RNA sequence: GGGGGCGUAGCUCAGUUGGUUAGAGUGUCGGCCUGUCACGCCGAAGGUCGCGGGUUCGAGCCCCGUCGCUCCCGCCA
């Protein structure tokens, strides 16, 4: 009996006619999903549709594991059944519809790993919906496959359990975030995708205008200006799951081209109000999907400056217990004869319990530091000698007993520990290498706390930073943030060619009400209380080397809005893929993105980017100039 | 733009000092098998060793170039 095909031809009305048998009244494709059948269904005739996950041929007996979005059901057929020859032909990943009776399995044949494992279907008929050739990427099993293959056959990769699970998790997380935002009184609004190019920040994706030759739209790097305009427009508490576009190269935790943010903004708020609004949303979401992993509820506030010193980075991983300290003063002492560190910033990275590590441990770290461009990574091993702590290792002999005692006290180390040193004439270099070493040492010594999420706020970001290449002042982070500075004094700052060292230090020292949330070393969120005073904003850009005309031309819309009644406002944006990545336990953002591009910004499935027809270019007044090949 | 790693069967990989006909697992195809769930057993087919050039009597292996992927640096207000 092959009635599956017959079922296809029945109109819904016919199928409901009582005169038809129960079998003919069945849905054309399925009465249940592949994850649904249990003991209670035993005796029922059911219809399932899905992909052949695996077929096991015992000659006289064929097992077909049928898989759909919901699960896997084992189906079995014996040789005397009419559908046997057809079942014998099916292969992995064919799409089939099976009809048959649900039976209970023998006690020995129960599969405890399968929710449907107490029952199976005795196949009575089969309808082949779609065949598949030998697979370029097996769906069954959990082997790793090359990225190129996975991206080209993304539709197959997405059928695999891990990726399928991650994408569903992503959807659930978005739903959770949305509900939590609504619960906090936020409202979701959309902002344009085709907008204007903005001079600051990353490279824009440009969209040529057909009607205005030589003019371009840009895809938004973030809805930054729009959300501020929404506040000026009198809507309070905006949020959006917003697509953002930046023409930048990829990283493991950063998609090239496009990504999503949970973007939010609120009016009449201080920095603390923003924290109070978003922190429970984020932590609540982590708690909801933690699956037994611990979510630390205390979220310390760490200043940007402290983070640079203690962790050597603005995104510290607090699961690592090591903290860095500055020991420049110890090596500057007259009773310390180590010339290589004199006059430099020296940061100490304690390595708890590492004194007994073999020589190779220290050599390996030193080699690694050199590969990072450091001069090396000096170290001292600390041992106990009759109750007194003494130093061992190449550098130790240059330190007097008193200097050693000072070092031990400052770094908070004890006998049995080692301490590494990162030294550089440039403080930020010394700090950065120390930060990398901290991570490396923590990992090598297995000090990183596992199965936990540890958050911190990074606050008081610097408004500006020194651009060494162009010898000028640049915006450090976001140009729209509110300076933590007396307004009158700010308006009197000078940043022209007469800029002297004092003025420069003063300007580079300005902090803003800008903040990040970092979790396990990943930047999860970034935001600020905004600057809404047009004159202060013009001045802020002036200090970064942009004249009033430039700022008016590029941000005229927003400046104008600020001249017509702008409420105090602030907000932030959460990196959605990073949240999903951490909760899914993945280390690559492609594992939580349905159709990602490769690191070079190509979509290997859809073949983007692609050349277009000459006609299309003509309409857009565009001529392609190929780069010269060297 | 720069650096590291990788590129061998449909897929995952091995391949010694440069030396016979380039192997394994898996998948595919054929045969056997009535309780498997990574089923098992027997057999077969399947290769431009990324591509191009060079050294050599002889290159998957050495050299030069090139392409692709990946990780990192730059970049990411």
XYZ file of C-alpha atoms (C1' of nucleotides) in Angstrom:
707
model
C 0.000 0.000 0.000
C 1.512 3.256 -1.132
C -0.985 5.875 -0.121
C 1.391 8.671 0.710
C 1.322 9.970 -2.846
C -2.443 9.662 -2.928
C -2.649 11.793 0.162
C -0.795 14.536 -1.693
C -3.560 14.898 -4.215
C -6.374 15.227 -1.727
C -7.777 18.671 -1.131
C -8.133 19.701 2.525
C -11.902 19.391 2.170
C -11.721 15.825 0.861
C -9.366 14.846 3.633
C -11.887 15.977 6.210
C -14.740 14.023 4.718
C -15.765 11.395 7.306
C -16.355 8.786 4.621
C -12.617 8.492 4.013
C -10.710 5.999 6.076
C -8.540 7.169 8.927
C -5.471 6.565 6.792
C -6.677 8.705 3.927
C -7.611 11.446 6.351
C -3.979 11.752 7.369
C -1.999 14.870 6.629
C -0.033 14.479 3.399
C 3.327 14.737 5.122
C 3.072 14.102 8.825
C 0.833 13.421 11.746
C 3.672 13.765 14.252
C 7.213 15.137 14.285
C 10.294 12.954 14.551
C 10.773 13.989 18.165
C 7.247 13.351 19.316
C 6.430 9.654 19.564
C 6.343 7.998 22.992
C 4.928 4.859 24.588
C 1.488 6.447 24.685
C 1.393 6.410 20.858
C 1.889 2.643 20.632
C -0.720 1.077 18.366
C -1.407 4.258 16.377
C -0.749 4.486 12.677
C 1.287 7.634 12.120
C 3.050 9.465 9.322
C 6.481 11.046 9.679
C 8.525 13.135 7.246
C 12.167 14.058 7.456
C 15.715 13.396 6.387
C 17.396 9.997 6.474
C 19.875 10.542 9.276
C 21.264 7.049 8.914
C 20.264 3.729 7.401
C 21.351 0.389 8.854
C 20.909 -2.577 6.553
C 20.759 -5.985 8.222
C 19.824 -7.771 5.030
C 16.567 -9.071 6.340
C 15.915 -5.912 8.304
C 16.473 -2.238 7.563
C 16.556 0.514 10.166
C 16.032 4.088 9.046
C 16.684 6.878 11.550
C 14.388 9.666 10.391
C 15.362 13.179 11.457
C 13.599 16.527 11.424
C 13.920 19.779 13.341
C 12.392 18.167 16.415
C 14.273 14.915 16.770
C 15.012 11.437 15.504
C 12.743 8.413 15.299
C 13.908 4.911 14.452
C 11.840 3.276 11.733
C 12.174 -0.364 10.788
C 11.030 -2.580 7.927
C 11.149 -6.336 7.223
C 11.716 -7.970 3.826
C 8.204 -9.214 3.268
C 6.799 -5.668 3.542
C 5.677 -4.060 0.280
C 7.751 -0.947 0.869
C 10.975 -2.915 1.450
C 12.541 -2.452 -2.021
C 11.958 1.301 -1.846
C 13.407 1.504 1.676
C 16.409 -0.481 0.472
C 17.197 2.299 -2.022
C 17.130 5.306 0.298
C 20.391 6.942 1.317
C 21.565 9.524 3.836
C 19.848 12.898 3.616
C 17.080 11.892 1.263
C 13.801 13.449 2.304
C 11.118 10.797 2.756
C 7.649 10.355 4.181
C 7.049 7.158 6.137
C 3.732 5.783 7.294
C 3.338 2.935 9.728
C 2.380 1.701 13.148
C 4.069 2.802 16.364
C 5.319 -0.216 18.310
C 7.027 -0.602 21.644
C 10.630 -1.763 21.526
C 11.892 -4.882 23.307
C 13.463 -4.021 26.635
C 16.958 -4.810 25.255
C 16.346 -2.682 22.162
C 15.417 0.532 23.975
C 17.737 3.438 23.145
C 18.123 5.591 26.239
C 20.000 8.297 24.308
C 16.917 9.067 22.216
C 13.768 10.721 23.634
C 11.820 8.571 21.195
C 13.954 5.540 22.053
C 11.229 3.475 23.745
C 9.272 3.128 20.505
C 9.864 2.731 16.787
C 7.785 2.846 13.650
C 7.071 -0.255 11.563
C 7.189 1.124 8.051
C 4.181 0.260 5.911
C 4.715 2.742 3.110
C 7.309 5.198 1.927
C 7.176 8.244 -0.321
C 10.435 9.716 -1.527
C 10.173 13.503 -1.520
C 13.712 14.364 -2.575
C 16.932 12.455 -3.225
C 20.519 13.438 -2.449
C 23.858 12.438 -3.994
C 26.991 11.456 -2.086
C 27.488 14.231 0.412
C 30.308 16.770 0.315
C 29.721 17.240 4.026
C 28.273 14.419 6.117
C 25.446 15.510 8.386
C 25.759 12.515 10.662
C 28.563 12.564 13.249
C 30.354 15.479 14.822
C 33.705 15.598 13.032
C 35.263 18.942 12.163
C 35.197 19.944 8.543
C 37.098 22.670 6.685
C 35.562 26.085 6.901
C 35.349 26.473 3.125
C 33.293 23.285 2.731
C 31.081 24.198 5.648
C 30.344 27.642 4.252
C 29.767 26.478 0.696
C 27.348 23.804 1.868
C 25.955 25.812 4.758
C 22.499 24.264 4.276
C 24.022 20.866 5.080
C 26.121 22.171 7.943
C 23.028 23.766 9.435
C 21.343 20.349 9.503
C 24.059 19.111 11.854
C 23.093 18.992 15.477
C 25.537 21.469 16.940
C 24.928 24.293 14.489
C 21.191 23.623 14.443
C 21.124 23.846 18.231
C 23.174 27.081 18.243
C 20.876 28.813 15.774
C 17.782 27.834 17.731
C 19.496 29.047 20.896
C 20.166 32.363 19.182
C 16.485 32.758 18.436
C 15.546 31.926 22.015
C 18.089 34.426 23.351
C 16.729 37.174 21.099
C 13.219 36.377 22.269
C 14.359 36.492 25.888
C 16.153 39.813 25.409
C 13.119 41.317 23.680
C 10.767 40.216 26.439
C 13.113 41.503 29.117
C 13.354 44.874 27.353
C 9.560 45.125 26.991
C 9.231 44.196 30.654
C 11.498 47.143 31.506
C 9.219 49.508 29.599
C 11.246 49.751 26.398
C 9.621 49.984 22.978
C 11.065 48.611 19.749
C 11.542 50.982 16.800
C 13.185 50.534 13.404
C 15.767 52.863 11.893
C 16.937 53.225 8.274
C 19.296 50.806 6.577
C 20.137 53.218 3.771
C 21.627 56.267 5.427
C 24.507 58.715 5.179
C 28.211 57.976 5.432
C 29.718 59.090 8.726
C 33.329 60.246 8.822
C 34.329 58.730 12.145
C 34.677 55.067 12.953
C 35.082 52.100 10.679
C 35.029 51.984 6.901
C 31.493 52.273 5.547
C 29.705 50.037 3.090
C 28.558 52.391 0.355
C 25.489 52.131 -1.854
C 25.620 54.278 -4.991
C 22.702 56.564 -5.711
C 21.051 56.229 -9.133
C 19.400 59.633 -8.979
C 22.352 61.589 -7.679
C 25.514 60.763 -9.627
C 28.579 60.594 -7.418
C 26.486 60.450 -4.274
C 26.249 57.449 -1.994
C 24.177 56.034 0.777
C 25.999 54.164 3.510
C 24.820 51.209 5.536
C 24.703 52.155 9.241
C 27.650 51.104 11.386
C 25.146 51.376 14.229
C 21.877 53.319 14.624
C 23.803 55.773 16.816
C 22.543 59.108 15.516
C 19.033 57.797 14.876
C 18.558 56.584 18.415
C 19.667 59.942 19.755
C 17.201 61.628 17.389
C 14.509 59.281 18.681
C 15.215 60.662 22.171
C 15.063 64.260 20.887
C 11.773 63.307 19.221
C 10.342 62.588 22.636
C 10.182 58.793 22.586
C 11.635 57.401 25.754
C 13.235 53.980 26.209
C 13.978 52.840 22.657
C 15.413 49.466 21.755
C 16.013 47.484 18.603
C 17.697 44.270 17.485
C 19.696 46.279 14.986
C 21.799 45.114 12.064
C 25.133 46.955 11.903
C 27.494 47.118 8.960
C 31.223 47.786 9.078
C 33.677 47.129 6.281
C 36.311 45.554 8.498
C 38.234 42.287 8.423
C 36.939 39.396 10.438
C 38.187 37.843 13.639
C 37.086 34.755 15.504
C 34.736 36.881 17.622
C 33.899 39.449 14.949
C 32.007 38.919 11.704
C 33.337 40.740 8.698
C 30.727 43.081 7.326
C 27.630 42.682 9.426
C 26.440 41.807 12.893
C 23.558 42.497 15.253
C 23.272 44.603 18.370
C 20.655 44.893 21.047
C 20.631 48.682 20.775
C 18.952 50.861 23.414
C 18.680 54.478 24.477
C 16.784 56.248 27.259
C 16.037 59.846 28.237
C 16.532 61.794 31.492
C 19.067 59.327 32.799
C 22.418 59.227 34.505
C 25.015 56.601 33.819
C 23.788 54.570 36.784
C 20.239 54.533 35.378
C 21.513 52.936 32.187
C 23.419 50.352 34.236
C 20.320 49.595 36.288
C 18.261 49.121 33.143
C 20.550 46.897 31.105
C 22.472 44.873 33.673
C 19.463 42.818 34.816
C 18.503 42.195 31.186
C 21.932 40.852 30.330
C 22.540 38.900 33.531
C 18.990 37.600 33.540
C 19.443 36.327 30.015
C 22.728 34.641 30.940
C 21.114 33.110 34.000
C 18.262 31.784 31.839
C 20.574 30.028 29.380
C 23.510 29.202 31.684
C 22.643 25.477 31.794
C 24.293 24.954 35.152
C 27.186 27.324 34.569
C 27.600 29.938 37.281
C 26.687 33.540 36.508
C 28.439 35.839 38.979
C 25.876 38.434 40.049
C 28.386 40.987 41.353
C 29.562 43.162 38.485
C 32.500 45.278 39.659
C 33.066 48.726 38.190
C 36.651 49.048 36.998
C 38.003 52.289 35.590
C 39.613 52.143 32.195
C 42.854 53.247 33.825
C 42.766 50.496 36.453
C 41.944 47.883 33.829
C 45.024 48.894 31.841
C 47.207 48.557 34.928
C 45.706 45.489 36.620
C 44.820 43.456 33.536
C 46.758 45.052 30.677
C 43.615 45.328 28.567
C 40.270 47.110 28.425
C 38.502 43.747 28.287
C 39.787 41.801 31.260
C 38.881 38.172 31.816
C 38.105 38.104 35.535
C 38.023 34.318 35.583
C 41.801 34.659 35.626
C 42.837 35.423 39.253
C 46.172 37.032 38.296
C 46.488 40.791 38.697
C 49.351 42.835 37.319
C 51.144 45.547 39.281
C 53.582 48.285 38.463
C 57.100 47.655 39.785
C 58.943 50.346 37.824
C 60.019 51.924 41.126
C 61.674 48.695 42.325
C 63.829 48.453 39.217
C 64.631 52.169 39.387
C 66.238 51.732 42.854
C 69.990 52.284 43.185
C 70.416 48.807 44.697
C 68.976 47.172 41.604
C 71.604 46.790 38.911
C 69.466 45.405 36.073
C 70.170 47.891 33.300
C 67.677 46.497 30.765
C 64.741 47.739 32.883
C 66.154 51.117 33.939
C 63.963 54.054 32.999
C 61.242 51.812 31.653
C 57.755 50.957 32.753
C 57.987 47.549 34.368
C 54.884 45.484 35.046
C 54.952 42.377 37.227
C 52.761 39.390 36.400
C 52.600 36.916 39.293
C 52.512 33.227 38.342
C 51.157 31.420 41.408
C 52.866 28.118 42.131
C 55.048 28.346 39.027
C 58.470 28.297 40.786
C 58.673 24.540 40.312
C 57.863 24.648 36.609
C 60.629 23.295 34.368
C 62.984 25.611 32.550
C 61.039 24.956 29.330
C 57.956 26.651 30.818
C 59.874 29.907 31.213
C 61.679 29.592 27.885
C 58.414 28.984 26.062
C 56.846 32.101 27.536
C 59.922 34.127 26.705
C 59.843 32.912 23.086
C 56.151 33.694 22.898
C 56.723 37.270 24.212
C 59.386 37.821 21.571
C 56.979 36.626 18.886
C 54.581 39.309 20.159
C 57.252 41.909 19.550
C 58.453 42.283 23.147
C 62.147 42.239 24.012
C 61.415 39.212 26.167
C 59.693 38.208 29.361
C 62.015 38.334 32.372
C 61.170 36.261 35.421
C 62.150 35.436 38.975
C 61.332 32.195 40.782
C 60.674 32.577 44.474
C 61.840 29.977 46.948
C 61.884 29.699 50.695
C 65.294 29.627 52.365
C 64.960 29.223 56.122
C 61.757 31.255 56.249
C 63.172 33.962 54.005
C 61.989 34.365 50.404
C 64.858 34.298 47.936
C 64.802 34.854 44.189
C 66.165 32.457 41.580
C 66.567 32.867 37.866
C 68.520 35.083 35.502
C 67.322 38.451 36.830
C 67.232 37.685 40.570
C 70.922 38.337 41.211
C 70.547 41.992 40.167
C 68.179 42.707 43.073
C 69.343 43.432 46.600
C 67.572 41.685 49.497
C 65.671 44.881 50.265
C 64.619 45.348 46.624
C 63.509 41.714 46.495
C 61.431 42.211 49.648
C 59.829 45.298 48.127
C 59.032 43.379 44.959
C 57.530 40.462 46.863
C 55.370 42.778 48.947
C 54.165 44.775 45.982
C 53.378 41.848 43.716
C 51.794 39.904 46.563
C 53.751 36.760 45.765
C 55.132 34.084 48.058
C 57.624 31.256 48.070
C 56.717 28.736 45.373
C 55.465 31.415 43.002
C 57.217 32.967 40.047
C 56.839 36.489 38.793
C 57.223 37.637 35.190
C 58.148 41.122 34.003
C 57.017 43.092 31.006
C 59.171 46.153 30.445
C 59.012 48.830 27.778
C 59.917 52.480 27.410
C 56.309 52.978 26.310
C 53.891 52.364 29.149
C 51.048 51.152 26.955
C 53.342 48.587 25.291
C 54.490 47.277 28.664
C 50.877 47.081 29.816
C 49.674 45.326 26.681
C 52.357 42.639 26.774
C 51.724 42.177 30.496
C 48.037 41.677 29.730
C 48.735 39.089 27.065
C 51.205 37.359 29.399
C 48.597 37.344 32.166
C 46.182 35.472 29.917
C 48.860 33.125 28.694
C 50.209 32.313 32.153
C 46.718 31.894 33.589
C 45.866 29.470 30.804
C 49.145 27.507 31.026
C 48.795 27.148 34.791
C 45.097 26.244 34.387
C 44.024 29.067 36.686
C 41.039 30.127 34.582
C 37.832 29.284 36.403
C 35.735 27.041 34.194
C 31.993 27.002 33.535
C 31.395 30.487 34.899
C 30.453 33.897 33.515
C 32.184 36.825 35.202
C 31.172 40.328 34.223
C 32.621 43.752 34.916
C 31.850 47.305 33.923
C 34.711 49.276 32.433
C 34.021 52.948 33.165
C 35.554 56.409 32.758
C 36.955 55.916 29.281
C 39.350 58.534 27.929
C 37.703 60.930 25.519
C 40.750 61.241 23.291
C 43.881 59.354 22.428
C 47.146 60.379 20.835
C 47.558 59.388 17.197
C 51.294 58.764 17.008
C 51.337 58.292 13.220
C 49.698 61.605 12.435
C 50.912 63.392 15.590
C 47.495 64.603 16.564
C 44.600 64.056 18.949
C 41.918 61.533 17.951
C 38.651 60.493 19.515
C 39.317 57.540 21.758
C 35.960 55.852 21.392
C 32.636 57.492 20.651
C 32.584 61.187 19.670
C 29.064 61.693 21.018
C 29.850 60.928 24.669
C 29.509 63.452 27.459
C 32.850 64.691 28.851
C 33.385 64.445 32.606
C 34.697 67.997 32.580
C 33.598 71.469 33.580
C 31.830 72.900 30.547
C 33.315 76.374 30.796
C 36.816 74.949 31.168
C 36.182 72.549 28.274
C 35.157 75.430 26.002
C 38.435 77.188 26.838
C 40.682 74.275 25.839
C 42.971 74.978 22.901
C 43.991 72.354 20.403
C 45.507 74.326 17.541
C 49.103 74.288 16.355
C 50.151 76.069 19.546
C 49.248 72.937 21.502
C 51.830 72.570 24.242
C 52.626 69.547 26.345
C 50.464 70.725 29.241
C 47.396 71.308 27.083
C 47.907 68.004 25.404
C 48.124 66.126 28.697
C 45.045 67.970 29.896
C 43.035 67.046 26.813
C 44.212 63.439 26.740
C 43.273 63.188 30.411
C 39.606 64.023 29.827
C 37.279 61.188 30.745
C 33.820 60.607 29.332
C 30.671 58.982 30.649
C 31.289 55.976 28.502
C 31.332 52.332 29.520
C 31.608 48.719 28.432
C 30.470 45.450 29.951
C 33.080 42.743 29.595
C 32.361 39.063 30.172
C 35.096 36.426 30.274
C 37.382 38.693 28.255
C 34.835 39.557 25.579
C 33.385 43.033 25.142
C 29.648 42.407 25.361
C 28.271 45.920 25.521
C 29.345 49.468 24.915
C 27.524 52.689 25.679
C 27.574 56.220 26.934
C 25.708 59.131 28.356
C 25.547 61.475 25.378
C 26.743 64.986 24.883
C 23.701 67.022 23.805
C 25.180 70.540 23.861
C 25.861 71.612 20.240
C 28.636 74.011 21.270
C 30.402 71.392 23.402
C 30.066 68.936 20.533
C 31.546 71.367 18.032
C 34.367 71.970 20.504
C 34.890 68.272 21.017
C 35.346 67.755 17.298
C 37.564 70.834 17.135
C 39.892 69.286 19.698
C 40.093 66.216 17.464
C 41.139 68.402 14.561
C 37.764 68.924 12.847
C 36.608 72.483 12.201
C 33.075 73.751 12.871
C 32.214 73.634 9.152
C 33.189 69.980 8.943
C 31.151 69.012 11.984
C 28.136 71.045 10.838
C 28.334 69.410 7.407
C 28.626 65.870 8.710
C 26.439 66.011 11.802
C 24.225 68.986 10.952
C 21.059 66.967 11.366
C 21.879 65.943 14.874
C 23.326 69.325 15.892
C 20.212 71.007 14.613
C 18.057 68.609 16.575
C 20.029 69.416 19.711
C 19.209 73.110 19.169
C 15.498 72.355 19.377
C 15.116 70.862 22.829
C 17.217 67.787 23.532
C 16.651 65.750 26.679
C 19.615 64.367 28.614
C 19.973 60.844 27.311
C 22.209 57.808 27.243
C 22.224 54.168 26.280
C 24.240 51.264 25.042
C 24.399 48.402 22.582
C 24.949 44.708 23.312
C 26.864 42.572 20.814
C 24.258 39.925 20.146
C 26.490 37.295 18.530
C 28.954 37.518 21.413
C 26.177 36.783 23.912
C 25.047 33.780 21.898
C 28.633 32.652 21.381
C 29.376 32.602 25.098
C 26.113 30.904 26.000
C 26.550 28.334 23.226
C 30.093 27.666 24.455
C 31.555 28.520 21.054
C 34.742 30.409 20.305
C 33.915 31.447 16.766
C 31.131 33.802 15.793
C 30.377 31.795 12.643
C 29.112 28.972 14.871
C 26.181 31.144 15.932
C 25.473 32.831 12.601
C 23.186 31.127 10.111
C 24.799 32.364 6.909
C 28.169 33.912 7.764
C 30.794 35.249 5.411
C 34.346 33.990 5.494
C 37.194 36.030 6.933
C 37.689 37.716 3.565
C 34.102 38.930 3.526
C 32.856 36.487 0.894
C 29.620 34.559 1.031
C 30.618 31.209 -0.493
C 27.031 29.971 -0.637
C 25.441 32.930 -2.411
C 28.648 33.976 -4.134
C 28.821 37.509 -2.807
C 30.347 39.891 -3.596
C 29.824 39.513 -7.319
C 30.332 41.483 -10.493
C 27.245 43.196 -11.869
C 26.009 43.893 -15.388
C 27.462 46.914 -17.245
C 23.906 48.224 -17.497
C 23.617 48.301 -13.729
C 26.855 50.226 -13.442
C 25.746 52.718 -16.106
C 22.516 53.377 -14.228
C 24.555 54.120 -11.147
C 27.092 56.292 -12.968
C 29.871 54.010 -11.794
C 33.005 52.937 -13.635
C 35.190 50.170 -12.244
C 38.907 50.841 -11.990
C 40.756 47.602 -11.264
C 43.736 47.963 -8.914
C 47.121 47.612 -10.558
C 48.776 44.318 -9.793
C 52.279 44.647 -8.422
C 48.585 45.609 4.010
C 51.817 42.082 7.246
C 52.972 37.315 10.011
C 52.031 31.969 11.484
C 49.524 27.314 10.143
C 47.163 24.313 6.523
C 46.099 22.398 1.241
C 47.022 14.264 -0.464
C 40.339 9.815 -2.513
C 33.290 12.558 -1.936
C 34.760 13.598 3.487
C 38.525 13.266 7.800
C 43.563 12.286 7.827
C 48.636 9.329 7.574
C 52.657 9.394 4.212
C 59.961 7.924 7.201
C 66.348 10.581 4.489
C 63.870 12.374 -2.254
C 63.330 5.881 -4.332
C 58.804 -0.129 -6.269
C 52.116 0.235 -7.900
C 50.607 7.053 -2.729
C 47.810 4.366 2.225
C 43.942 4.133 6.498
C 39.115 5.320 8.373
C 34.513 6.915 6.640
C 31.205 7.464 2.603
C 29.842 5.294 -2.447
C 28.936 0.672 -5.409
C 28.319 -4.956 -5.246
C 27.640 -9.470 -2.108
C 26.243 -11.692 2.840
C 23.564 -10.826 7.383
C 16.247 -10.428 11.316
C 17.431 -6.165 16.480
C 20.776 -2.475 15.105
C 21.186 2.532 16.885
C 29.155 4.867 14.959
C 25.511 -2.415 13.305
C 28.866 -6.402 11.551
C 31.597 -9.416 7.645
C 33.668 -9.936 2.373
C 34.921 -7.438 -2.151
C 35.353 -3.271 -5.718
C 35.671 1.441 -7.669
C 37.523 6.069 -6.301
C 43.890 10.447 -6.784
C 45.830 16.718 -11.888
C 49.156 14.989 -4.000
C 45.812 23.265 -4.712
C 48.175 25.454 -9.338
C 52.744 26.881 -12.247
C 57.891 26.559 -12.720
C 62.754 24.693 -11.078
C 66.641 21.185 -8.952
C 67.340 15.761 -9.685
C 68.356 9.577 -12.983
C 63.911 10.083 -9.851
C 59.651 15.042 -6.240
C 53.461 14.265 -2.306
C 58.417 15.286 0.164
C 63.622 20.034 -1.620
C 63.702 25.333 -3.977
C 61.012 29.651 -6.298
C 56.432 31.722 -7.508
C 51.207 31.745 -7.196
C 46.140 30.701 -5.500
C 42.798 29.316 -1.663
C 41.352 28.567 3.469
C 42.278 29.594 8.541
C 44.277 32.038 13.075
C 46.634 36.483 14.511
C 48.539 41.792 13.886
C 46.959 46.252 11.515
C 41.794 47.979 11.340
C 37.160 47.713 14.537
C 34.572 56.258 16.664
